[in-house]
mmCIF file of C-alpha atoms in Angstrom:
data_model
loop_
_atom_site.group_PDB
_atom_site.id
_atom_site.type_symbol
_atom_site.label_atom_id
_atom_site.label_comp_id
_atom_site.label_asym_id
_atom_site.label_seq_id
_atom_site.Cartn_x
_atom_site.Cartn_y
_atom_site.Cartn_z
ATOM 1 C CA UNK A 1 160.193 98.125 151.751
ATOM 2 C CA UNK A 2 157.513 100.122 150.194
ATOM 3 C CA UNK A 3 155.006 101.929 152.143
ATOM 4 C CA UNK A 4 151.344 101.123 151.341
ATOM 5 C CA UNK A 5 149.428 103.910 149.718
ATOM 6 C CA UNK A 6 146.068 104.602 151.264
ATOM 7 C CA UNK A 7 143.166 104.123 148.819
ATOM 8 C CA UNK A 8 141.689 107.278 147.414
ATOM 9 C CA UNK A 9 138.539 108.184 149.207
ATOM 10 C CA UNK A 10 135.417 109.252 147.408
ATOM 11 C CA UNK A 11 134.156 112.734 148.000
ATOM 12 C CA UNK A 12 131.622 112.876 150.713
ATOM 13 C CA UNK A 13 128.709 115.176 150.494
ATOM 14 C CA UNK A 14 129.279 118.173 152.619
ATOM 15 C CA UNK A 15 126.535 118.499 155.093
ATOM 16 C CA UNK A 16 127.689 121.898 156.248
ATOM 17 C CA UNK A 17 126.407 123.691 153.113
ATOM 18 C CA UNK A 18 122.701 124.485 153.237
ATOM 19 C CA UNK A 19 120.701 123.671 150.107
ATOM 20 C CA UNK A 20 119.964 127.338 149.382
ATOM 21 C CA UNK A 21 123.692 128.288 149.120
ATOM 22 C CA UNK A 22 124.347 125.899 146.251
ATOM 23 C CA UNK A 23 124.436 127.198 142.652
ATOM 24 C CA UNK A 24 121.488 125.987 140.566
ATOM 25 C CA UNK A 25 122.006 122.659 138.801
ATOM 26 C CA UNK A 26 124.579 121.274 141.253
ATOM 27 C CA UNK A 27 124.123 118.216 143.317
ATOM 28 C CA UNK A 28 124.802 118.629 147.014
ATOM 29 C CA UNK A 29 128.480 118.445 147.852
ATOM 30 C CA UNK A 30 129.901 117.140 144.581
ATOM 31 C CA UNK A 31 130.359 120.373 142.629
ATOM 32 C CA UNK A 32 129.497 118.932 139.216
ATOM 33 C CA UNK A 33 126.547 120.376 137.295
ATOM 34 C CA UNK A 34 123.801 117.984 136.297
ATOM 35 C CA UNK A 35 123.678 116.897 132.668
ATOM 36 C CA UNK A 36 121.116 118.824 130.623
ATOM 37 C CA UNK A 37 118.003 116.939 129.670
ATOM 38 C CA UNK A 38 117.682 116.010 126.008
ATOM 39 C CA UNK A 39 114.909 117.739 124.114
ATOM 40 C CA UNK A 40 111.969 115.456 123.391
ATOM 41 C CA UNK A 41 111.909 114.262 119.784
ATOM 42 C CA UNK A 42 109.561 116.194 117.561
ATOM 43 C CA UNK A 43 106.853 114.116 115.949
ATOM 44 C CA UNK A 44 104.644 115.444 113.156
ATOM 45 C CA UNK A 45 102.147 112.663 112.535
ATOM 46 C CA UNK A 46 99.885 114.540 110.116
ATOM 47 C CA UNK A 47 102.805 115.832 108.059
ATOM 48 C CA UNK A 48 104.374 112.380 107.969
ATOM 49 C CA UNK A 49 101.167 110.781 106.700
ATOM 50 C CA UNK A 50 100.661 113.450 104.010
ATOM 51 C CA UNK A 51 104.243 113.106 102.804
ATOM 52 C CA UNK A 52 103.976 109.299 102.862
ATOM 53 C CA UNK A 53 100.842 109.334 100.689
ATOM 54 C CA UNK A 54 102.269 111.819 98.177
ATOM 55 C CA UNK A 55 105.598 110.000 98.015
ATOM 56 C CA UNK A 56 103.850 106.636 97.577
ATOM 57 C CA UNK A 57 101.861 107.959 94.611
ATOM 58 C CA UNK A 58 104.828 109.593 92.904
ATOM 59 C CA UNK A 59 107.322 106.786 93.482
ATOM 60 C CA UNK A 60 104.748 104.111 92.594
ATOM 61 C CA UNK A 61 103.988 105.861 89.305
ATOM 62 C CA UNK A 62 107.715 106.113 88.549
ATOM 63 C CA UNK A 63 108.148 102.418 89.340
ATOM 64 C CA UNK A 64 105.226 101.579 87.023
ATOM 65 C CA UNK A 65 106.749 103.735 84.300
ATOM 66 C CA UNK A 66 110.021 101.822 84.587
ATOM 67 C CA UNK A 67 108.191 98.492 84.447
ATOM 68 C CA UNK A 68 106.108 99.618 81.481
ATOM 69 C CA UNK A 69 109.091 100.935 79.545
ATOM 70 C CA UNK A 70 111.321 97.900 80.107
ATOM 71 C CA UNK A 71 108.692 95.142 80.445
ATOM 72 C CA UNK A 72 110.817 93.694 83.266
ATOM 73 C CA UNK A 73 110.473 93.647 87.032
ATOM 74 C CA UNK A 74 113.404 94.978 89.023
ATOM 75 C CA UNK A 75 113.726 93.921 92.639
ATOM 76 C CA UNK A 76 116.007 96.804 93.488
ATOM 77 C CA UNK A 77 113.426 99.249 92.185
ATOM 78 C CA UNK A 78 110.814 97.812 94.561
ATOM 79 C CA UNK A 79 113.293 98.081 97.428
ATOM 80 C CA UNK A 80 113.986 101.686 96.427
ATOM 81 C CA UNK A 81 110.246 102.449 96.447
ATOM 82 C CA UNK A 82 109.905 101.248 100.030
ATOM 83 C CA UNK A 83 113.110 102.923 101.160
ATOM 84 C CA UNK A 84 112.161 106.300 99.663
ATOM 85 C CA UNK A 85 108.696 106.217 101.222
ATOM 86 C CA UNK A 86 110.097 105.320 104.635
ATOM 87 C CA UNK A 87 112.856 107.928 104.385
ATOM 88 C CA UNK A 88 110.451 110.731 103.449
ATOM 89 C CA UNK A 89 108.007 109.709 106.178
ATOM 90 C CA UNK A 90 110.724 109.628 108.833
ATOM 91 C CA UNK A 91 112.279 112.925 107.722
ATOM 92 C CA UNK A 92 109.010 114.852 107.984
ATOM 93 C CA UNK A 93 107.116 112.844 110.605
ATOM 94 C CA UNK A 94 109.846 111.882 113.024
ATOM 95 C CA UNK A 95 110.233 108.714 115.053
ATOM 96 C CA UNK A 96 106.796 107.228 115.659
ATOM 97 C CA UNK A 97 105.655 103.610 115.483
ATOM 98 C CA UNK A 98 102.410 104.560 113.765
ATOM 99 C CA UNK A 99 104.257 106.402 111.028
ATOM 100 C CA UNK A 100 106.512 103.401 110.460
ATOM 101 C CA UNK A 101 103.431 101.219 110.016
ATOM 102 C CA UNK A 102 101.809 103.739 107.663
ATOM 103 C CA UNK A 103 104.999 103.883 105.605
ATOM 104 C CA UNK A 104 105.173 100.088 105.366
ATOM 105 C CA UNK A 105 101.526 99.740 104.305
ATOM 106 C CA UNK A 106 101.879 102.521 101.759
ATOM 107 C CA UNK A 107 105.029 100.859 100.424
ATOM 108 C CA UNK A 108 103.061 97.670 99.836
ATOM 109 C CA UNK A 109 100.310 99.606 98.087
ATOM 110 C CA UNK A 110 102.774 101.679 96.067
ATOM 111 C CA UNK A 111 104.638 98.676 94.663
ATOM 112 C CA UNK A 112 101.330 96.972 93.836
ATOM 113 C CA UNK A 113 100.066 100.172 92.186
ATOM 114 C CA UNK A 114 103.339 100.490 90.270
ATOM 115 C CA UNK A 115 103.109 96.935 89.006
ATOM 116 C CA UNK A 116 99.523 97.496 87.878
ATOM 117 C CA UNK A 117 100.515 100.767 86.213
ATOM 118 C CA UNK A 118 103.381 99.029 84.412
ATOM 119 C CA UNK A 119 101.000 96.277 83.293
ATOM 120 C CA UNK A 120 98.603 98.943 81.977
ATOM 121 C CA UNK A 121 101.405 100.631 80.014
ATOM 122 C CA UNK A 122 102.442 97.336 78.424
ATOM 123 C CA UNK A 123 98.838 96.424 77.611
ATOM 124 C CA UNK A 124 98.090 99.896 76.178
ATOM 125 C CA UNK A 125 100.962 99.425 73.701
ATOM 126 C CA UNK A 126 99.411 96.190 72.444
ATOM 127 C CA UNK A 127 95.695 97.018 72.657
ATOM 128 C CA UNK A 128 93.714 99.918 71.188
ATOM 129 C CA UNK A 129 92.980 101.423 74.636
ATOM 130 C CA UNK A 130 94.724 104.097 76.695
ATOM 131 C CA UNK A 131 96.392 103.626 80.076
ATOM 132 C CA UNK A 132 93.774 105.693 81.989
ATOM 133 C CA UNK A 133 90.981 103.772 80.311
ATOM 134 C CA UNK A 134 92.557 100.462 81.286
ATOM 135 C CA UNK A 135 93.275 101.663 84.795
ATOM 136 C CA UNK A 136 89.922 103.246 85.594
ATOM 137 C CA UNK A 137 87.348 101.506 83.363
ATOM 138 C CA UNK A 138 88.781 97.996 83.104
ATOM 139 C CA UNK A 139 90.520 97.664 86.455
ATOM 140 C CA UNK A 140 89.210 94.137 87.023
ATOM 141 C CA UNK A 141 90.715 92.924 83.753
ATOM 142 C CA UNK A 142 93.970 94.708 84.553
ATOM 143 C CA UNK A 143 94.109 93.091 87.992
ATOM 144 C CA UNK A 144 93.380 89.661 86.486
ATOM 145 C CA UNK A 145 96.186 90.164 83.947
ATOM 146 C CA UNK A 146 98.567 91.165 86.748
ATOM 147 C CA UNK A 147 97.644 88.096 88.801
ATOM 148 C CA UNK A 148 98.194 85.843 85.781
ATOM 149 C CA UNK A 149 101.587 87.505 85.226
ATOM 150 C CA UNK A 150 102.621 87.615 88.904
ATOM 151 C CA UNK A 151 104.944 84.989 90.264
ATOM 152 C CA UNK A 152 106.617 84.363 93.601
ATOM 153 C CA UNK A 153 109.122 87.163 92.989
ATOM 154 C CA UNK A 154 106.356 89.721 92.439
ATOM 155 C CA UNK A 155 104.961 89.006 95.880
ATOM 156 C CA UNK A 156 108.442 88.874 97.373
ATOM 157 C CA UNK A 157 109.265 92.336 95.986
ATOM 158 C CA UNK A 158 106.082 93.703 97.518
ATOM 159 C CA UNK A 159 107.020 92.256 100.922
ATOM 160 C CA UNK A 160 110.615 93.475 100.691
ATOM 161 C CA UNK A 161 109.366 97.003 99.968
ATOM 162 C CA UNK A 162 107.659 97.052 103.373
ATOM 163 C CA UNK A 163 110.885 96.047 105.113
ATOM 164 C CA UNK A 164 112.825 98.630 103.135
ATOM 165 C CA UNK A 165 110.363 101.253 104.341
ATOM 166 C CA UNK A 166 111.346 100.534 107.945
ATOM 167 C CA UNK A 167 115.018 100.744 107.003
ATOM 168 C CA UNK A 168 114.453 104.053 105.215
ATOM 169 C CA UNK A 169 112.667 105.508 108.189
ATOM 170 C CA UNK A 170 115.457 104.517 110.570
ATOM 171 C CA UNK A 171 118.021 106.003 108.195
ATOM 172 C CA UNK A 172 116.141 109.320 108.137
ATOM 173 C CA UNK A 173 116.280 109.680 111.916
#
């Protein structure tokens, strides 16, 4: 016959030790130090917004240059625009809901700006006007030409860029 083994008993707090005799950071009677508190995440809202705006301008211009040079729309390029903007915003700004929203809105604007810039480059090759002249003096005509050229995929790429911005921001954190 085997003899039953008594169940292990949990440590009981020792009431004989006064609170002042305990080393700092220990719970009464258990002897284990408390876990250190995690540092609060650093958020730099102003820096995140500045970096998001600059990145949106640069990446949107690069996207427009690609569209103007190839005369084709690339969905992956629009996704990359959103991802890069979100990544840069998250890296500098930190984890903040407002920064994620700013990055998404700027991704939408950047892809739209890039598509208009690409349209201006294509039109400047065919017409006797320059890209800045088309962009700044005949913006209404440029926008009308883009709308006539835009299809469902153009709008889909713009929307996907906003989602990619959220993914880029999460990846940066």
